[in-house]
Amino acid sequence: MKDKTQLNDEAKARLAALPEVLGPKDRLQIPVCPMPSQEPSVRCHNMQEVALGYGEDQAVLEAKRCLQCKNKPCTALCPVGIDIPRFVGFVAERRFKEALDVILESSLLPSICGRVCPQENQCQKNCTVGRSHKDIDQAVAIGRLERFVADWAAQNGISAVPVPAADSGHKVAVVGSGPASIAAAADLRKAGHEVWMFEALHKTGGVLVYGIPEFRLPKALVGREIDKLAAMGVHIETNYLVGRTRTIKELREEDGFDAIFIGSGAGLPKFMGIPGENYVGVFSANEFLTRSNLMKAYDGSHAATPLYNAKRVAVFGGGNVAMDAARTALRLGAEHVSIIYRRTREEMPARREEVEHAHEEGVEFLMLSQPVAIKADERGRVSAVVVRDCVLGEADASGRRRPVEVEGSDHELPFDCVIVAIGNTSNPLIKMTTEGLDVDKRGNFIVNEETLETSIPGVYAGGDIVLGAATVILAMGQGRKAAAAINRRLAGK
Ligand code: FAD
Ligand code: SF4
Ligand code: SF4
């Protein structure tokens, strides 16, 4: 079978024909290297990763497209400021280890961010190559190159486990084990503190493990990062619910923690508040994805709690979570999956690539459609969704055009399962059990912007619990920022 991670003959000839020293014109003529992927008709029946990743020659050819802009517009839009031209320049010269070192100066999780960052809104958005072609799809594929470098390092056994500094005599608790907490724990342990990570679930990794499906982010990659923490000496406790097992006050006053970082995320699903949401066969996307990812519901022979056997699935929402739920439903055996979204594809918050992949796999998109009720059969099991048409009105505070419902346009569509994916808020448990912890009206922790310290001295927070549902790279950046502030505090600076 053809190895898709090898250059095809045409691209090979193009690489061979490139002059030794490339000028901007030569670089602009190299077409973007497509990401080798599993065929849609095959991948929609398996849980394996959709994107296969670049091979070496593909990465080198793609890296040669970079113009090495002095003003680095790409780096300016990377939330952690990776020196993109420098790492891409090393890839172009096949100096992959040096490329890795450049990335690791700023990011702890390149194999993850290279896969799931919304690059079209971040590093790739202002890429000069994309702008020269007046097409963002022509931007240098920075995320794919970052993923390539991280995967190359793993394949070549280059695993950088940082060596912690000498024992500082301080003890720090990290609540949660998502990207914010992984980053915080690594930087705190590097400074020589005794670090304890407390995770409520039986598996570590946060949304990277229970939310984002295997076909987009293999769990083994997340496991690798957690193993690194353990190898550095971080103590990891699962099934430990802060607020119940121990409270923040107990950790601070009785268990001797000198500082605490809270990265408890935004795991509480929102519902629509429409009639019928209590019927059998209605799931929050969180529950649906957690059952599939964490409890292996897709593996009928091993699943502890098999998922609902649905044939026609409606997914409400237009973000990454909705795409993940829809594509997971297909892989679990649904014959027909529809995304029901009240605006148009233009306004969808999901990453473009995810929308395209869902489309290729056969997910139907019902745009300008607002679900207004769910109907059930005599046994209380979902049988239909009542949908109202919408048109686009003026832009709202988010800058996107507001959906306006068209009265009298209600119509019923047959479904036997509904997945609600309209967003998450923070879980109120820690707030409810911690006196003096200030939160805003959405329940997000209020922190000092410079240090990420909460209203309780010595207690810091970052990631989705502060930002609301955000992104992996932003959560990771906040974990590092808080760790730096804790390190300064414990060093008496
Ligand atoms: P989380 O990853 O939510 O981790 C929080 C952890 O804290 C969890 O493990 C939780 O169990 C634990 N916890 C909570 N309360 C307690 C407690 N009281 N005691 C102990 N532990 C506790 N972002 C992207 O950048 N790209 C994507 O493609 C993308 N896709 C997504 C798809 C889905 C389905 C979802 C849900 C989110 C997606 N996101 C994506 C968003 C991204 O995953 C989050 O922004 C990010 O994971 C937030 O990291 P975090 O560390 O703040 O929290
Ligand atoms: Fe782009 Fe994300 Fe990598 Fe930054 S971390 S360079 S935004 S893919
Ligand atoms: Fe390279 Fe694009 Fe960054 Fe310029 S903006 S340095 S072309 S990746």
XYZ file of C-alpha atoms and ligand atoms in Angstrom:
562
model
C 0.000 0.000 0.000
C 1.204 3.544 -0.751
C 2.922 5.228 2.220
C 1.206 8.592 2.416
C 3.888 10.088 4.637
C 6.362 9.914 1.715
C 6.512 12.650 -0.915
C 4.830 11.718 -4.176
C 7.008 11.678 -7.305
C 6.044 15.198 -8.345
C 6.911 16.656 -4.933
C 10.126 14.624 -4.790
C 11.198 16.117 -8.113
C 10.272 19.574 -6.815
C 12.422 19.098 -3.717
C 15.343 17.817 -5.783
C 15.088 20.721 -8.232
C 15.157 23.473 -5.597
C 18.262 25.669 -5.779
C 20.748 25.468 -2.894
C 19.961 29.013 -1.833
C 16.259 29.827 -1.997
C 14.937 33.316 -2.651
C 11.472 34.464 -1.537
C 10.091 33.865 -5.035
C 11.277 30.249 -5.030
C 9.749 29.716 -1.600
C 6.404 31.230 -2.590
C 6.173 28.829 -5.524
C 6.322 25.709 -3.364
C 2.745 24.488 -2.849
C 1.590 23.724 0.669
C 2.186 20.082 1.605
C -1.182 18.449 2.399
C -1.492 16.495 5.650
C -1.545 12.765 4.866
C -4.750 11.391 6.363
C -6.833 8.251 6.579
C -9.530 8.084 3.889
C -12.874 9.446 5.182
C -14.755 6.242 4.287
C -12.259 4.172 6.293
C -11.617 6.448 9.264
C -15.280 7.013 10.114
C -15.350 3.358 11.218
C -12.261 3.410 13.425
C -10.877 5.375 16.375
C -7.338 5.696 15.019
C -5.829 9.104 14.408
C -7.189 10.785 11.279
C -4.061 12.769 10.412
C -0.986 10.598 9.859
C 1.634 13.337 10.229
C 4.358 14.470 7.823
C 7.269 12.259 6.890
C 10.769 13.863 6.975
C 10.862 14.965 3.316
C 7.357 16.378 3.515
C 8.304 18.404 6.599
C 11.477 19.688 4.979
C 9.679 20.765 1.811
C 6.952 22.495 3.825
C 9.534 24.247 6.028
C 11.270 25.580 2.925
C 8.151 27.642 2.212
C 8.881 29.859 5.234
C 10.235 33.307 4.347
C 12.017 33.735 7.711
C 10.282 37.068 8.312
C 12.347 39.311 10.577
C 9.255 40.780 12.298
C 7.843 37.278 13.074
C 4.093 37.930 12.662
C 3.496 34.228 13.368
C 5.297 34.258 16.727
C 3.355 37.383 17.732
C 0.112 35.379 17.534
C 1.347 32.237 19.295
C 0.056 32.493 22.891
C 3.361 31.148 24.249
C 5.600 32.982 21.770
C 7.422 30.053 20.118
C 10.262 31.358 17.918
C 8.617 29.974 14.796
C 10.997 31.116 12.033
C 13.952 29.724 14.013
C 12.413 26.269 14.563
C 11.023 26.083 11.029
C 14.434 27.146 9.682
C 16.045 24.203 11.484
C 13.446 21.813 10.033
C 14.250 23.098 6.534
C 17.903 22.189 7.208
C 16.955 18.746 8.620
C 18.289 19.806 12.020
C 15.294 18.361 13.853
C 16.874 18.163 17.312
C 17.726 21.882 17.211
C 14.157 22.587 16.057
C 12.883 20.653 19.085
C 15.106 22.619 21.456
C 13.722 25.911 20.101
C 10.112 24.758 20.593
C 10.803 23.472 24.112
C 12.104 26.911 25.142
C 8.453 28.070 25.080
C 6.114 25.065 24.971
C 5.967 21.948 27.100
C 3.408 20.095 24.982
C 4.304 20.408 21.286
C 2.970 17.010 20.221
C -0.399 18.030 21.664
C -0.528 21.699 20.597
C 0.747 20.856 17.105
C -2.349 18.649 16.795
C -5.123 20.641 18.458
C -4.199 24.352 18.449
C -6.629 26.463 16.398
C -3.705 27.568 14.223
C -5.828 29.435 11.684
C -6.733 31.903 14.445
C -3.282 31.958 15.987
C 0.214 31.473 14.553
C -0.895 30.830 10.954
C -3.417 33.655 10.809
C -0.950 36.380 9.804
C 1.655 34.259 8.078
C 3.248 36.303 5.277
C 3.070 33.358 2.871
C -0.679 33.023 3.413
C -1.125 36.771 3.021
C 0.975 36.847 -0.168
C -1.329 34.219 -1.674
C -4.393 36.005 -0.190
C -5.417 32.609 1.165
C -4.977 31.530 4.779
C -4.874 27.883 3.650
C -1.565 28.704 1.944
C 0.075 29.785 5.221
C 3.132 27.791 6.318
C 1.719 24.730 8.137
C 3.317 25.651 11.463
C 1.200 23.312 13.590
C 1.939 20.334 11.358
C 5.666 21.108 11.520
C 5.518 21.409 15.303
C 3.776 18.046 15.488
C 6.356 16.552 13.128
C 9.258 17.701 15.310
C 7.638 16.377 18.516
C 6.781 13.025 16.899
C 10.259 12.758 15.387
C 11.752 13.240 18.864
C 9.504 10.540 20.332
C 10.267 8.111 17.486
C 13.979 8.677 18.016
C 13.795 8.111 21.740
C 14.570 11.736 22.562
C 12.537 12.273 25.687
C 13.565 15.340 27.573
C 12.735 14.660 31.221
C 13.913 17.806 33.012
C 16.087 17.290 36.076
C 14.581 19.042 39.116
C 16.658 21.505 41.117
C 17.791 20.537 44.624
C 15.021 20.134 47.221
C 13.600 23.559 48.056
C 11.918 22.391 51.250
C 8.541 23.630 49.941
C 5.446 21.608 49.147
C 2.937 22.630 46.444
C -0.462 21.118 45.556
C -1.739 21.130 41.964
C -5.480 20.545 41.565
C -6.535 18.843 38.312
C -4.380 17.217 35.644
C -5.336 19.013 32.416
C -2.858 21.072 30.362
C -2.823 23.970 32.871
C -1.944 21.640 35.722
C 0.547 19.538 33.715
C 2.462 22.710 32.801
C 2.302 24.115 36.340
C 3.411 20.825 37.930
C 6.388 20.504 35.562
C 7.666 24.031 36.221
C 7.082 23.762 39.994
C 8.902 20.448 40.230
C 11.774 21.783 38.095
C 12.270 24.445 40.791
C 12.844 21.686 43.374
C 9.511 21.768 45.216
C 7.694 18.653 46.404
C 4.661 18.596 44.074
C 1.401 16.723 44.580
C -1.151 16.539 41.759
C -4.737 15.773 42.795
C -7.150 14.597 40.079
C -10.845 13.901 40.656
C -11.196 11.291 37.887
C -9.540 7.884 37.767
C -7.380 8.990 34.820
C -5.108 12.001 34.441
C -5.020 14.410 31.487
C -8.243 16.437 31.854
C -10.066 17.236 28.623
C -7.082 15.935 26.634
C -8.126 12.472 27.784
C -11.831 12.546 28.586
C -12.963 15.156 26.007
C -10.870 15.222 22.823
C -11.333 11.867 21.057
C -8.569 9.374 20.280
C -8.938 9.968 16.516
C -7.789 13.571 17.026
C -5.389 13.189 19.931
C -4.061 9.725 20.786
C -4.210 9.155 24.530
C -0.717 7.646 24.518
C 0.704 11.118 23.800
C -0.961 12.552 26.886
C 0.171 9.514 28.882
C 3.740 10.307 27.819
C 3.511 13.797 29.348
C 2.067 12.429 32.587
C 4.803 9.765 32.714
C 7.363 12.557 32.413
C 5.864 14.276 35.452
C 6.028 11.021 37.400
C 9.648 10.499 36.275
C 10.455 13.986 37.590
C 9.085 12.953 40.977
C 5.623 14.570 40.921
C 3.270 12.599 43.208
C 0.039 11.891 41.340
C -3.177 11.012 43.169
C -6.299 10.117 41.165
C -9.870 9.714 42.503
C -9.082 12.714 44.699
C -11.823 15.341 44.610
C -10.624 18.603 46.096
C -13.559 20.101 47.963
C -14.655 16.623 49.131
C -11.597 14.398 49.750
C -9.824 17.454 51.224
C -10.748 21.129 51.042
C -8.414 23.910 49.949
C -8.319 25.104 53.584
C -7.337 21.628 54.829
C -4.613 21.296 52.196
C -3.267 24.690 53.181
C -3.632 24.607 56.974
C -3.451 20.916 57.921
C -1.531 19.181 55.126
C 1.290 21.707 54.991
C 1.087 22.892 51.377
C 2.919 26.205 50.995
C 1.033 27.082 47.806
C -1.768 25.639 45.695
C -2.437 25.849 41.954
C -6.016 25.161 40.851
C -6.540 24.033 37.249
C -9.949 22.449 37.653
C -11.212 23.400 34.183
C -14.729 24.085 32.932
C -16.354 20.679 33.117
C -19.958 21.550 33.878
C -22.087 21.218 30.733
C -24.711 23.793 29.767
C -28.136 22.728 28.533
C -30.585 24.541 26.248
C -33.489 24.705 28.705
C -35.941 23.467 26.051
C -38.801 20.997 26.632
C -37.758 17.342 26.442
C -34.129 17.615 27.579
C -34.815 14.999 30.285
C -35.877 12.269 27.874
C -33.913 9.037 27.563
C -31.320 9.436 24.804
C -30.374 13.062 25.547
C -26.715 13.483 26.573
C -24.448 16.393 27.295
C -21.447 16.200 24.963
C -19.302 15.894 28.082
C -21.065 12.754 29.233
C -21.141 11.276 25.732
C -17.448 11.908 25.085
C -16.367 10.871 28.583
C -18.210 7.575 28.238
C -16.608 6.968 24.882
C -13.070 8.134 25.692
C -12.617 7.209 29.315
C -14.844 4.178 29.620
C -14.053 2.826 26.148
C -17.703 2.749 25.119
C -16.565 2.340 21.515
C -15.093 -1.052 22.354
C -18.234 -3.178 22.790
C -16.364 -6.167 24.223
C -14.477 -4.191 26.889
C -16.738 -1.236 27.681
C -17.714 -0.982 31.332
C -20.751 1.113 30.409
C -21.710 0.745 26.741
C -23.269 3.829 25.172
C -26.812 4.225 23.970
C -27.346 2.380 20.699
C -28.419 5.251 18.422
C -28.980 5.317 14.670
C -30.048 8.947 14.041
C -28.130 11.430 16.171
C -28.695 15.191 16.459
C -25.854 17.307 17.859
C -26.709 20.839 19.022
C -23.857 23.368 18.677
C -21.101 24.505 16.316
C -17.846 24.305 18.285
C -15.030 21.750 18.504
C -16.987 19.838 21.108
C -19.952 19.474 18.743
C -17.677 18.229 15.934
C -16.025 15.720 18.288
C -19.387 14.439 19.496
C -20.772 14.108 15.950
C -17.706 12.271 14.635
C -17.621 10.007 17.690
C -21.305 9.148 17.186
C -20.515 8.064 13.608
C -17.695 5.857 14.833
C -19.984 4.318 17.445
C -22.290 3.113 14.690
C -24.826 5.904 14.053
C -26.129 5.799 10.494
C -27.069 9.448 10.276
C -25.566 12.342 12.282
C -26.707 15.973 11.973
C -25.138 19.087 13.458
C -27.927 21.552 14.223
C -26.576 25.116 14.454
C -28.427 28.403 14.612
C -25.949 30.461 12.565
C -24.050 29.572 9.364
C -20.777 27.772 8.746
C -19.083 31.174 8.591
C -19.815 31.873 12.266
C -19.010 28.383 13.571
C -16.427 28.533 16.367
C -15.016 25.059 15.581
C -11.612 24.754 13.924
C -12.053 24.775 10.171
C -10.197 21.502 9.758
C -12.575 19.766 12.182
C -15.605 21.055 10.283
C -14.110 19.861 6.995
C -13.268 16.455 8.443
C -16.791 16.067 9.839
C -18.229 17.042 6.455
C -15.981 14.563 4.601
C -17.030 11.795 6.975
C -20.696 12.335 6.127
C -21.959 14.475 9.021
C -24.929 16.562 7.864
C -24.954 20.298 8.709
C -28.350 21.855 9.349
C -27.515 25.553 9.426
C -29.716 28.453 10.564
C -31.694 25.955 12.622
C -32.621 26.358 16.263
C -33.821 23.301 18.239
C -36.857 24.364 20.253
C -38.137 21.045 21.686
C -37.314 17.345 21.895
C -40.103 14.774 21.422
C -40.226 11.221 22.798
C -42.131 7.988 22.203
C -44.468 6.412 24.751
C -41.467 4.960 26.657
C -39.852 8.384 27.049
C -37.115 7.720 24.482
C -36.134 10.476 22.044
C -38.058 10.268 18.769
C -37.709 13.716 17.169
C -36.361 17.256 17.439
C -38.507 20.276 16.685
C -36.408 22.804 14.775
C -37.154 26.463 14.036
C -35.569 28.265 11.059
C -33.384 31.315 11.687
C -32.037 34.193 9.619
C -28.955 36.248 10.414
C -29.497 39.666 12.013
C -27.106 42.351 13.292
C -23.727 41.432 14.807
C -23.758 40.767 18.565
C -21.079 41.435 21.204
C -18.976 38.533 19.855
C -18.878 40.240 16.436
C -20.847 37.386 14.854
C -24.239 38.002 13.232
C -27.064 37.169 15.618
C -29.537 34.412 14.681
C -33.136 35.638 14.508
C -35.821 32.959 14.781
C -38.496 32.836 12.073
C -41.887 32.477 13.738
C -44.156 29.796 12.262
C -41.269 27.840 10.712
C -41.180 24.970 13.263
C -40.756 21.505 11.783
C -40.085 18.075 13.254
C -37.103 15.907 12.307
C -36.771 12.240 13.335
C -33.857 11.419 15.704
C -33.319 8.779 18.376
C -30.493 10.509 20.250
C -29.603 14.123 21.060
C -26.189 15.410 22.150
C -26.117 18.929 23.579
C -22.779 20.628 22.858
C -23.431 24.308 23.510
C -20.620 24.963 25.989
C -19.414 24.373 29.517
C -19.047 26.392 32.681
C -16.954 25.818 35.756
C -17.885 23.244 38.364
C -18.929 25.158 41.530
C -17.574 22.601 44.068
C -14.291 24.312 44.937
C -15.944 27.723 45.164
C -18.713 26.298 47.390
C -16.217 24.727 49.801
C -13.645 27.544 49.924
C -14.459 30.619 51.960
C -13.076 33.882 50.602
C -12.546 32.671 47.012
C -13.823 35.352 44.622
C -15.476 34.320 41.354
C -17.162 36.335 38.610
C -20.798 36.016 37.595
C -20.033 33.007 35.384
C -18.285 31.215 38.256
C -14.764 31.725 36.861
C -12.076 32.433 39.465
C -10.970 36.051 39.685
C -7.167 36.272 39.663
C -4.432 38.884 39.658
C -3.537 39.172 35.957
C 0.204 39.315 36.576
C 0.536 36.428 39.037
C -2.733 34.473 38.635
C -3.116 34.531 42.433
C -6.743 34.231 43.568
C -8.338 36.281 46.352
C -6.748 33.811 48.805
C -3.026 34.457 49.304
C -0.915 31.499 48.187
C -3.734 29.992 46.105
C -3.324 30.422 42.340
C -5.495 29.367 39.404
C -5.269 29.097 35.631
C -6.724 27.527 32.495
C -10.441 27.149 31.826
C -11.386 27.789 35.470
C -10.137 31.364 34.950
C -10.629 31.919 31.197
C -13.903 30.033 30.754
C -13.806 27.304 28.107
C -10.653 28.306 26.160
C -7.839 26.378 24.472
C -5.099 23.929 25.370
C -2.272 26.345 24.617
C -3.838 29.158 26.656
C -4.357 26.790 29.597
C -0.771 25.595 29.332
C 0.499 29.192 29.193
C -1.454 30.083 32.325
C -0.138 27.038 34.192
C 3.408 28.184 33.458
C 2.662 31.789 34.422
C 1.191 30.757 37.774
C 4.085 28.367 38.442
C 6.563 31.194 37.807
C 4.698 33.394 40.314
C 4.603 30.573 42.900
C 8.329 29.956 42.383
C 9.012 33.657 42.977
C 6.831 33.640 46.091
C 8.517 30.569 47.572
C 11.949 31.988 46.799
C 10.910 35.022 48.834
C 11.094 37.337 45.814
P -9.139 20.601 31.920
O -8.457 20.058 30.738
O -10.610 20.683 31.916
O -8.684 19.757 33.193
C -9.249 19.981 34.459
C -9.033 18.750 35.305
O -9.353 19.075 36.658
C -9.943 17.597 34.917
O -9.182 16.421 34.790
C -10.928 17.482 36.078
O -11.371 16.156 36.317
C -10.081 17.992 37.235
N -10.872 18.529 38.345
C -11.956 19.338 38.277
N -12.401 19.633 39.512
C -11.569 18.989 40.373
C -11.523 18.889 41.783
N -12.408 19.515 42.549
N -10.538 18.143 42.368
C -9.608 17.490 41.581
N -9.621 17.555 40.229
C -10.585 18.299 39.638
N -8.837 23.235 22.836
C -7.972 23.374 21.821
O -7.016 24.133 21.931
N -8.135 22.674 20.661
C -9.123 21.764 20.506
O -9.221 21.153 19.461
C -10.027 21.570 21.584
N -11.020 20.644 21.493
C -11.815 20.416 22.577
C -12.746 19.388 22.512
C -13.543 19.092 23.602
C -14.510 17.968 23.522
C -13.448 19.909 24.775
C -14.345 19.655 25.956
C -12.535 20.945 24.841
C -11.696 21.193 23.752
N -10.725 22.190 23.789
C -9.860 22.341 22.754
C -10.548 23.025 24.984
C -9.383 22.550 25.842
O -9.383 21.152 25.944
C -9.438 23.194 27.222
O -9.379 24.602 27.041
C -8.266 22.761 28.102
O -8.231 21.359 28.266
C -8.364 23.422 29.480
O -7.342 22.934 30.283
P -7.428 22.979 31.878
O -6.150 22.378 32.368
O -7.762 24.345 32.323
O -8.664 22.081 32.289
Fe 0.956 27.652 16.678
Fe -0.062 26.529 18.869
Fe 2.379 25.910 18.101
Fe 1.917 28.344 19.072
S 1.755 26.393 20.173
S 3.112 27.837 17.253
S -0.177 28.707 18.294
S 0.509 25.467 16.971
Fe 7.614 31.938 8.191
Fe 5.027 32.656 7.953
Fe 6.337 33.105 10.191
Fe 6.981 34.504 8.024
S 5.036 34.580 9.117
S 8.385 33.575 9.497
S 6.658 32.973 6.449
S 5.896 31.112 9.309
